PDB file of C-alpha atoms in Angstrom:
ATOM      1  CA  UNK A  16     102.244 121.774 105.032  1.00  0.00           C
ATOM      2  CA  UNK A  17     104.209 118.946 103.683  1.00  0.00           C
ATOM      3  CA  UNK A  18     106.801 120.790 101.282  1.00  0.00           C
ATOM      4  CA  UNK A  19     109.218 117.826  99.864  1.00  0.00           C
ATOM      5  CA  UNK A  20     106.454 114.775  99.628  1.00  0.00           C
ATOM      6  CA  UNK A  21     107.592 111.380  99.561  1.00  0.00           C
ATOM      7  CA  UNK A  22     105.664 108.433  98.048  1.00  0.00           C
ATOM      8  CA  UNK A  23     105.107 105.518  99.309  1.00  0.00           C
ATOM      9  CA  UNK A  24     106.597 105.671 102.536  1.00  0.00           C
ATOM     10  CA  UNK A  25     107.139 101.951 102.558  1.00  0.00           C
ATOM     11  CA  UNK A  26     107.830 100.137  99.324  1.00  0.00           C
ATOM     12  CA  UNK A  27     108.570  96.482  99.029  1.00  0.00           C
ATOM     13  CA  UNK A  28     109.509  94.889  96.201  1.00  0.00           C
ATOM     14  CA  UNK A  29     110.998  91.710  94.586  1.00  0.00           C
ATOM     15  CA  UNK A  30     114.621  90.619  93.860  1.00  0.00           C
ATOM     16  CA  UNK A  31     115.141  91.886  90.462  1.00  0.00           C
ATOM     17  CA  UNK A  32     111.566  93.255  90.159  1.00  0.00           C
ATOM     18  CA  UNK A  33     112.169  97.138  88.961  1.00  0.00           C
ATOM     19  CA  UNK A  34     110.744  99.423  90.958  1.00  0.00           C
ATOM     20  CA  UNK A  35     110.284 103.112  91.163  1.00  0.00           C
ATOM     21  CA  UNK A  36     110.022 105.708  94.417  1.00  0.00           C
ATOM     22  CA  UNK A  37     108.622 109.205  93.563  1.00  0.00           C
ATOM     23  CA  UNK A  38     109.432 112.262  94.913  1.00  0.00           C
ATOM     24  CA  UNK A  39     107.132 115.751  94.266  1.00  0.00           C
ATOM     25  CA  UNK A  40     108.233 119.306  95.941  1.00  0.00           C
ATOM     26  CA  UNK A  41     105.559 122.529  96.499  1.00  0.00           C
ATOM     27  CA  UNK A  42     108.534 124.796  97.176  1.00  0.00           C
ATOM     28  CA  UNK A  43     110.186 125.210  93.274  1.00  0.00           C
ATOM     29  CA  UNK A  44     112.973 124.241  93.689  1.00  0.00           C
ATOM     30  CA  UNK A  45     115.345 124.261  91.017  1.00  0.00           C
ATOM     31  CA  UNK A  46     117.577 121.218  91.789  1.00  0.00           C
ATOM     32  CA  UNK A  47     116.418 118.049  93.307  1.00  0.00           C
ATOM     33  CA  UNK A  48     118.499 115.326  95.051  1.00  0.00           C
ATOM     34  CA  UNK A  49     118.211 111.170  95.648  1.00  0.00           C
ATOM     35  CA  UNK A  50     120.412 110.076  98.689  1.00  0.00           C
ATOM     36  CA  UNK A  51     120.727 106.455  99.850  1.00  0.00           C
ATOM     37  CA  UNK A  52     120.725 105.923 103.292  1.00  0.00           C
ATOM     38  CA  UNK A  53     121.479 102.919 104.726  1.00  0.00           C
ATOM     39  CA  UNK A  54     120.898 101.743 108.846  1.00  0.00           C
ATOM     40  CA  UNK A  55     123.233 104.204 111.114  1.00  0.00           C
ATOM     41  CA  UNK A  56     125.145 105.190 107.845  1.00  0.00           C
ATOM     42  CA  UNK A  57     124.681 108.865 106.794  1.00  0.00           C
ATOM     43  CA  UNK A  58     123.105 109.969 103.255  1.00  0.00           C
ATOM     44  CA  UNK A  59     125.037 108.950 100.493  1.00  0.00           C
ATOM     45  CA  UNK A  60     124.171 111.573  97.084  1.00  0.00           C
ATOM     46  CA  UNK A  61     123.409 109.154  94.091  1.00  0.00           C
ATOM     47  CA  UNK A  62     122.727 111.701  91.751  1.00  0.00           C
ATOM     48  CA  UNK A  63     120.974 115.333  91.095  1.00  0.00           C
ATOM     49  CA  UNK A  64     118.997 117.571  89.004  1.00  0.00           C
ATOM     50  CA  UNK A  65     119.805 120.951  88.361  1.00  0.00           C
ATOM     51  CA  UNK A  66     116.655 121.792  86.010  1.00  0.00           C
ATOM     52  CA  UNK A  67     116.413 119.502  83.701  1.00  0.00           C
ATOM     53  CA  UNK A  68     120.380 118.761  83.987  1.00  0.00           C
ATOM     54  CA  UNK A  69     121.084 115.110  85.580  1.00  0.00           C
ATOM     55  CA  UNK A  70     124.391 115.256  87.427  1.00  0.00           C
ATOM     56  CA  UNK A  71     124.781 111.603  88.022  1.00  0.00           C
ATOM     57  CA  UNK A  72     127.674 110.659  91.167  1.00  0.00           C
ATOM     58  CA  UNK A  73     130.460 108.664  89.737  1.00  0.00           C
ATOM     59  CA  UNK A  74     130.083 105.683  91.822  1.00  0.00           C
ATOM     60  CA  UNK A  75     126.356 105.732  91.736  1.00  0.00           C
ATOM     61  CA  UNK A  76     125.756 102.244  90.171  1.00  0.00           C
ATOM     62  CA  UNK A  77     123.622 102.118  86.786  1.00  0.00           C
ATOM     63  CA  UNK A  78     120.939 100.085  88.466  1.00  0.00           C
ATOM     64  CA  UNK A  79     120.020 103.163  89.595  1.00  0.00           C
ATOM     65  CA  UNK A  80     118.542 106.100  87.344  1.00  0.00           C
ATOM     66  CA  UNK A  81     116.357 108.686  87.417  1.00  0.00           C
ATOM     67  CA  UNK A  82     113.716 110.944  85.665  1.00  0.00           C
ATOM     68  CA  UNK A  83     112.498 114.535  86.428  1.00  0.00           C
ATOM     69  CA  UNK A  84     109.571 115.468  83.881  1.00  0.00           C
ATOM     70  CA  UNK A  85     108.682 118.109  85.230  1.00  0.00           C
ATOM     71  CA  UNK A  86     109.807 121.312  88.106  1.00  0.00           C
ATOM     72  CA  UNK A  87     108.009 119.707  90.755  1.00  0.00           C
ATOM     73  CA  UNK A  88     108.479 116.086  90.132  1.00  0.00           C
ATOM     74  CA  UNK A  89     111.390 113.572  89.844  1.00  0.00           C
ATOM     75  CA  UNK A  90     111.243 109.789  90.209  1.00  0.00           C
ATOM     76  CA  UNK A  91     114.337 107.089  90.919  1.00  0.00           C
ATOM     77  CA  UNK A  92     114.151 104.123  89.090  1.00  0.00           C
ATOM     78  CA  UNK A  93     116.047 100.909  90.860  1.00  0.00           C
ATOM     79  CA  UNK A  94     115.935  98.573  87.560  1.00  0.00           C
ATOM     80  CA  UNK A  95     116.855  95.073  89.004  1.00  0.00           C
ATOM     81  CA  UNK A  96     117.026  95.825  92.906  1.00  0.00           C
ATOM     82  CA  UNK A  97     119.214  93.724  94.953  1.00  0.00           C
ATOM     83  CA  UNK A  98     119.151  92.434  98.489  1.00  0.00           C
ATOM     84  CA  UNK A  99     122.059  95.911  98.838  1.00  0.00           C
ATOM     85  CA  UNK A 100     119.732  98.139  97.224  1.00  0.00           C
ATOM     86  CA  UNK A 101     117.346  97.848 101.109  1.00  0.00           C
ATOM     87  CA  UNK A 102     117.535 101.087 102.258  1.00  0.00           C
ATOM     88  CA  UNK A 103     116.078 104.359 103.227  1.00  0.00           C
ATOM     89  CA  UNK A 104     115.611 106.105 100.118  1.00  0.00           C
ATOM     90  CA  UNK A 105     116.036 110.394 101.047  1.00  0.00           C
ATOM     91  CA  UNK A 106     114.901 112.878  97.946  1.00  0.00           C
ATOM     92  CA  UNK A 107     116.009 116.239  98.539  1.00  0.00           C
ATOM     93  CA  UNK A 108     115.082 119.789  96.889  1.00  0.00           C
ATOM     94  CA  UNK A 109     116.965 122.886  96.896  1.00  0.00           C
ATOM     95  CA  UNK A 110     117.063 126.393  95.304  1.00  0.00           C
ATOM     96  CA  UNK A 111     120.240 128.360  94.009  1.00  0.00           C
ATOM     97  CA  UNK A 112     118.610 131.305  94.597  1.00  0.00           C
ATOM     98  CA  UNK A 113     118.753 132.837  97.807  1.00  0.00           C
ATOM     99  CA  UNK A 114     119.321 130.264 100.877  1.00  0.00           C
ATOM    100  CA  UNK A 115     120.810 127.438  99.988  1.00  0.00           C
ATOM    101  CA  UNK A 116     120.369 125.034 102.393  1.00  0.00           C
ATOM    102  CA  UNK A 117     118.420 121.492 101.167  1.00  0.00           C
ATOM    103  CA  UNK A 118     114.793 120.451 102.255  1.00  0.00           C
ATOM    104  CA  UNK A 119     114.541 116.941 102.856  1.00  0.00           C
ATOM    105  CA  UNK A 120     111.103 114.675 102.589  1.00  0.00           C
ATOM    106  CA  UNK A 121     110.573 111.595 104.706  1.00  0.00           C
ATOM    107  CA  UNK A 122     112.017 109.184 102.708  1.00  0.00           C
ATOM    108  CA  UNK A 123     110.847 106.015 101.348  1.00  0.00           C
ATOM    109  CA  UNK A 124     112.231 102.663 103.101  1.00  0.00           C
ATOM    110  CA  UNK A 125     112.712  99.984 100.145  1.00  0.00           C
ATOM    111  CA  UNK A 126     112.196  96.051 101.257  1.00  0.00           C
ATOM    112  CA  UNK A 127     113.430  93.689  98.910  1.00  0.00           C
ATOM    113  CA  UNK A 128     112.392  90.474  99.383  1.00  0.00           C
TER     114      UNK A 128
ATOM    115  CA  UNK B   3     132.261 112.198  97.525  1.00  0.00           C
ATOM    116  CA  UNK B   4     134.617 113.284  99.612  1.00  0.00           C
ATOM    117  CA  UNK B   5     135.604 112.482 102.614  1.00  0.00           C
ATOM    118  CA  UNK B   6     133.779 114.374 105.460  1.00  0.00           C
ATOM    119  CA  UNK B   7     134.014 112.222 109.020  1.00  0.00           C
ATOM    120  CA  UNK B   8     132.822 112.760 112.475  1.00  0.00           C
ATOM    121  CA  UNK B   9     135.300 111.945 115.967  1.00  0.00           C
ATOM    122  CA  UNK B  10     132.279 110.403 117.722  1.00  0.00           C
ATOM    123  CA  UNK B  11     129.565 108.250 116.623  1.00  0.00           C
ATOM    124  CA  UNK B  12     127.483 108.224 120.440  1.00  0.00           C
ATOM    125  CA  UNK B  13     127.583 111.362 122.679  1.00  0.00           C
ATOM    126  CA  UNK B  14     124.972 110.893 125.367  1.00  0.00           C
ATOM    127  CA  UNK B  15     125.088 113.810 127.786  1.00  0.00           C
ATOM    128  CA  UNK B  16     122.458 114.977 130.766  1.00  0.00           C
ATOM    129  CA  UNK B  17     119.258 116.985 130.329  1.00  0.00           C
ATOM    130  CA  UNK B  18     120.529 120.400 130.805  1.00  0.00           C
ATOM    131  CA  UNK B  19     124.134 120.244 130.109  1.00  0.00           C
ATOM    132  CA  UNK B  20     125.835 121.685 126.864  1.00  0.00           C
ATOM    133  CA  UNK B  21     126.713 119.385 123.715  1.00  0.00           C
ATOM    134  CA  UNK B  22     129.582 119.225 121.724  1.00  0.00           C
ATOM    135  CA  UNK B  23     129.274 117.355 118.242  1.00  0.00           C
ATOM    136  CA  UNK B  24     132.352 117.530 115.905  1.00  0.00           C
ATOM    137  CA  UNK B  25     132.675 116.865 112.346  1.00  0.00           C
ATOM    138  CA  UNK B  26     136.278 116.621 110.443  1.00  0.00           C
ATOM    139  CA  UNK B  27     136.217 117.521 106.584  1.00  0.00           C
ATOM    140  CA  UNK B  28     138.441 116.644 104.178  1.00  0.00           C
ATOM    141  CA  UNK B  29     138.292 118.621 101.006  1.00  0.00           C
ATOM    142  CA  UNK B  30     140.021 122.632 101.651  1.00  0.00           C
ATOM    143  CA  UNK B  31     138.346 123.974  98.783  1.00  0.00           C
ATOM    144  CA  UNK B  32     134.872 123.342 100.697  1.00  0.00           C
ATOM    145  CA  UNK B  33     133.232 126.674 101.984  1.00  0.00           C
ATOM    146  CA  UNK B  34     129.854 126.130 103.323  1.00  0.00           C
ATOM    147  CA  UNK B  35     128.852 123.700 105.994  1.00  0.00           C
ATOM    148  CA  UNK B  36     125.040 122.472 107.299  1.00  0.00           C
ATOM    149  CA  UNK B  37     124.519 121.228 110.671  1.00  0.00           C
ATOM    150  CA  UNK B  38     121.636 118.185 110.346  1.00  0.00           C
ATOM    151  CA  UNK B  39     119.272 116.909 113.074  1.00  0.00           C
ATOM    152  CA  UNK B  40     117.547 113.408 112.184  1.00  0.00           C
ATOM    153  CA  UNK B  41     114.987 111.421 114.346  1.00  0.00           C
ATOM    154  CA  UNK B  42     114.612 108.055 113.963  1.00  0.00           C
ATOM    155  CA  UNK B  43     112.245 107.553 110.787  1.00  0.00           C
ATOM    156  CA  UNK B  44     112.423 111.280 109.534  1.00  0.00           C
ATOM    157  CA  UNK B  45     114.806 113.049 106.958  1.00  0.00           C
ATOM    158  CA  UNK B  46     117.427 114.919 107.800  1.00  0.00           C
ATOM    159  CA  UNK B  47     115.967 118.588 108.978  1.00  0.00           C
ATOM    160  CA  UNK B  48     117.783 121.347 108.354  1.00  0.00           C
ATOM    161  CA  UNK B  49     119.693 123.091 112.314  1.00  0.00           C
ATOM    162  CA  UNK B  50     122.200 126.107 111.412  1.00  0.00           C
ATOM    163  CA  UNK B  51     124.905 126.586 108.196  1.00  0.00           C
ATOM    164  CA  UNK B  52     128.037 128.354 107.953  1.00  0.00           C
ATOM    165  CA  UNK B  53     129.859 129.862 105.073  1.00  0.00           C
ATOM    166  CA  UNK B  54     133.648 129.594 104.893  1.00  0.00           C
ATOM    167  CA  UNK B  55     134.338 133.380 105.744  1.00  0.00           C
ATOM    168  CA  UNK B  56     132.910 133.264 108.816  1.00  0.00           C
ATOM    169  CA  UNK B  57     134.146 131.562 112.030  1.00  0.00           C
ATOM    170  CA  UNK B  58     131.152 131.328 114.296  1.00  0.00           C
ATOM    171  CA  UNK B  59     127.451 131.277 114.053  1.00  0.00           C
ATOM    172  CA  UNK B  60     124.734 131.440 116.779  1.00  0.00           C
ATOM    173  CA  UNK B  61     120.981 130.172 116.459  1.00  0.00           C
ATOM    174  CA  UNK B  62     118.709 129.173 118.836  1.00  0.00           C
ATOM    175  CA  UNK B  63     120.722 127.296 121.503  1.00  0.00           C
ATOM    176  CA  UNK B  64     122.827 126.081 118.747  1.00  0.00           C
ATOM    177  CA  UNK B  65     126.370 127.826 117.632  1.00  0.00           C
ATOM    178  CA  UNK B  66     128.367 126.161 114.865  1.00  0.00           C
ATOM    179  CA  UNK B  67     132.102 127.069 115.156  1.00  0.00           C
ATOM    180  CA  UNK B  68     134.095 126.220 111.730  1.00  0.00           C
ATOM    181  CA  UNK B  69     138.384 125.867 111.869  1.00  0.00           C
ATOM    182  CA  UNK B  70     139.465 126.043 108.663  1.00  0.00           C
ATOM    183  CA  UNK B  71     143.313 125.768 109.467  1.00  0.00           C
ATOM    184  CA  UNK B  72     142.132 122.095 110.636  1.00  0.00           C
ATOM    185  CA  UNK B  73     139.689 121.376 109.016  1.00  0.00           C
ATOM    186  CA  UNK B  74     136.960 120.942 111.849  1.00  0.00           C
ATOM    187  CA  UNK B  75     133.617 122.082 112.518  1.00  0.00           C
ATOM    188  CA  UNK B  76     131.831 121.741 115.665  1.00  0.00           C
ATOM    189  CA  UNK B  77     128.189 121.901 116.451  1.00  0.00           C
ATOM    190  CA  UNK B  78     127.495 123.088 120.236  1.00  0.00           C
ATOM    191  CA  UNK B  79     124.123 122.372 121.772  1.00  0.00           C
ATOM    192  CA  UNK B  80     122.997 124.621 124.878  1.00  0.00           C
ATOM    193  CA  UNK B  81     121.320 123.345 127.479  1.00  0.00           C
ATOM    194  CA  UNK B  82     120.372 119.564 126.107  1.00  0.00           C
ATOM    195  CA  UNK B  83     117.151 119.151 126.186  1.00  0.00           C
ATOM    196  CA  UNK B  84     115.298 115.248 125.507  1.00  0.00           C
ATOM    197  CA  UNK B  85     113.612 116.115 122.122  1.00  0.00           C
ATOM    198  CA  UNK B  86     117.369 117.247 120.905  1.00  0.00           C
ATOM    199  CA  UNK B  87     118.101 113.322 121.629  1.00  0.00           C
ATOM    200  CA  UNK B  88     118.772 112.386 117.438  1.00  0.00           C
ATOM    201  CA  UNK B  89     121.508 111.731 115.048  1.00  0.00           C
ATOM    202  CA  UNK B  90     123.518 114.565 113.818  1.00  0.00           C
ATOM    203  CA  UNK B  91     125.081 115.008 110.555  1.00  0.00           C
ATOM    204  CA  UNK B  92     127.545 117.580 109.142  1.00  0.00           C
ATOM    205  CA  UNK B  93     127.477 118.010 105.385  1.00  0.00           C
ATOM    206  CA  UNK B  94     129.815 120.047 103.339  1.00  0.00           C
ATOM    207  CA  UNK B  95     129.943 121.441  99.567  1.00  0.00           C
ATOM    208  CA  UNK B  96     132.329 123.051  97.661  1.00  0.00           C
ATOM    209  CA  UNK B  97     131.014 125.660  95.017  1.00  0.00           C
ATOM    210  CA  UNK B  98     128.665 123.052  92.809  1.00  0.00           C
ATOM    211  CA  UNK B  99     125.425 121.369  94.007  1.00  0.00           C
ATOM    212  CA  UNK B 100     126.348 118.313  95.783  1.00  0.00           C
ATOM    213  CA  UNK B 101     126.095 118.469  99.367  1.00  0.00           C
ATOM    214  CA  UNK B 102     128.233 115.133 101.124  1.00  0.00           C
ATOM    215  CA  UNK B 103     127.392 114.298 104.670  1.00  0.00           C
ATOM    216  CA  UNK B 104     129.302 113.041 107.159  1.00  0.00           C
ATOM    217  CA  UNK B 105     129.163 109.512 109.542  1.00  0.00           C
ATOM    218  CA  UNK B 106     127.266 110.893 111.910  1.00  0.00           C
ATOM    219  CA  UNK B 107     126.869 111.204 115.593  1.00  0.00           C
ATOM    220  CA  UNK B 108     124.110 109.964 118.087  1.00  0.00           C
ATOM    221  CA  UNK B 109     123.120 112.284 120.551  1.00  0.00           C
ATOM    222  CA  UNK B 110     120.996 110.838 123.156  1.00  0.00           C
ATOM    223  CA  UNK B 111     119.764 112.911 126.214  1.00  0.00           C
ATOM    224  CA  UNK B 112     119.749 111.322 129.316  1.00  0.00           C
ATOM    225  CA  UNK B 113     116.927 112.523 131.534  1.00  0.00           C
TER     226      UNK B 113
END
């Protein structure tokens, strides 16, 4: 059973067009996590939520934001993507309580044309 | 983030043999560690973590050995088998909730 769900798998947008990738978790978990990823680079953390806390990475550009209404839902908003912003897009979950390890989901891989 | 590298971005080794992956972090204060396996097309799943105070940790065909004086951590990889054939990550954090990974290493299997 799919625990960190990832949607769409494949988004392509538009130079400049805003766009947003979703993220929902089964597995409530307290903090939630957007990574970039970018071909053969590793992960790079843009920002987090611990609850309802955004914990945003300092050199996480302010194209990029986010929204979490909810335990079991957060969303990253890309407002004017770039040609730079193509990527694998990674959202993460994890719980402070007991293990601590992250849970990943599939990603979404963002095409801007 | 800080800084947390790997020695060797392609390891390819034969079916059978053992694996070494290492990973180099930067940041003293960090004090636990998770081992990553992706596939191509997959997020990162989650192979074995170790907490600062310990040394060594076994799983299944996988130990993670940790050096704190150096700053290394190592993930070892018994008898390589073709589905273990993946990228491998190391990612580190340091008390708060941001976990930073590491370049990465490509392990591919050789039949």
């Amino acid at each position: 059973d799919a625990m960190v769900i990832q949607n769409p798998r494949y988004q392509v947008t538009q130079f400049g067009k805003p766009v947003t990738l979703s993220c929902s978790q089964t597995l409530n978990h307290n903090v939630m996590y957007w990574y970039q990823q970018k071909s053969s680079q590793a992960p790079k953390l843009l920002f987090h939520y611990y609850d309802k806390d955004f914990n945003n990475e300092a050199d996480t550009p302010d194209n990029f934001q986010s929204r979490r209404p909810n335990t079991s839902f957060c969303f990253l908003d890309i407002r004017s993507p770039g040609l730079g912003d193509a990527a694998m897009y990674l959202c993460a979950t994890r719980s402070t309580q007991g293990r601590e390890t992250q849970y990943f989901g599939p990603g979404t891989r963002l095409l801007v044309l | 983030g800080e800084s947390v590298g790997l020695h060797l971005p392609t390891l390819s080794v034969q079916e059978g043999d053992n694996s070494i992956i290492n990973c180099a972090y930067s940041n003293s204060a960090s004090d636990y560690f998770i081992w990553y396996k992706q596939e191509s097309g997959k997020g990162p799943q989650f192979i074995i973590d170790i907490r600062s105070n310990m040394d060594k940790r076994q799983g299944q065909r996988v130990t993670v050995l940790l050096n704190k004086t150096v700053k290394h951590l190592s993930l070892q990889i018994a008898a390589t088998q073709p589905g273990d054939s993946a990228v491998y990550f190391c990612a580190e954090n340091y008390g708060g909730n941001q976990f930073y990974f590491g370049t990465g290493t490509s392990l591919t299997v050789i039949p």
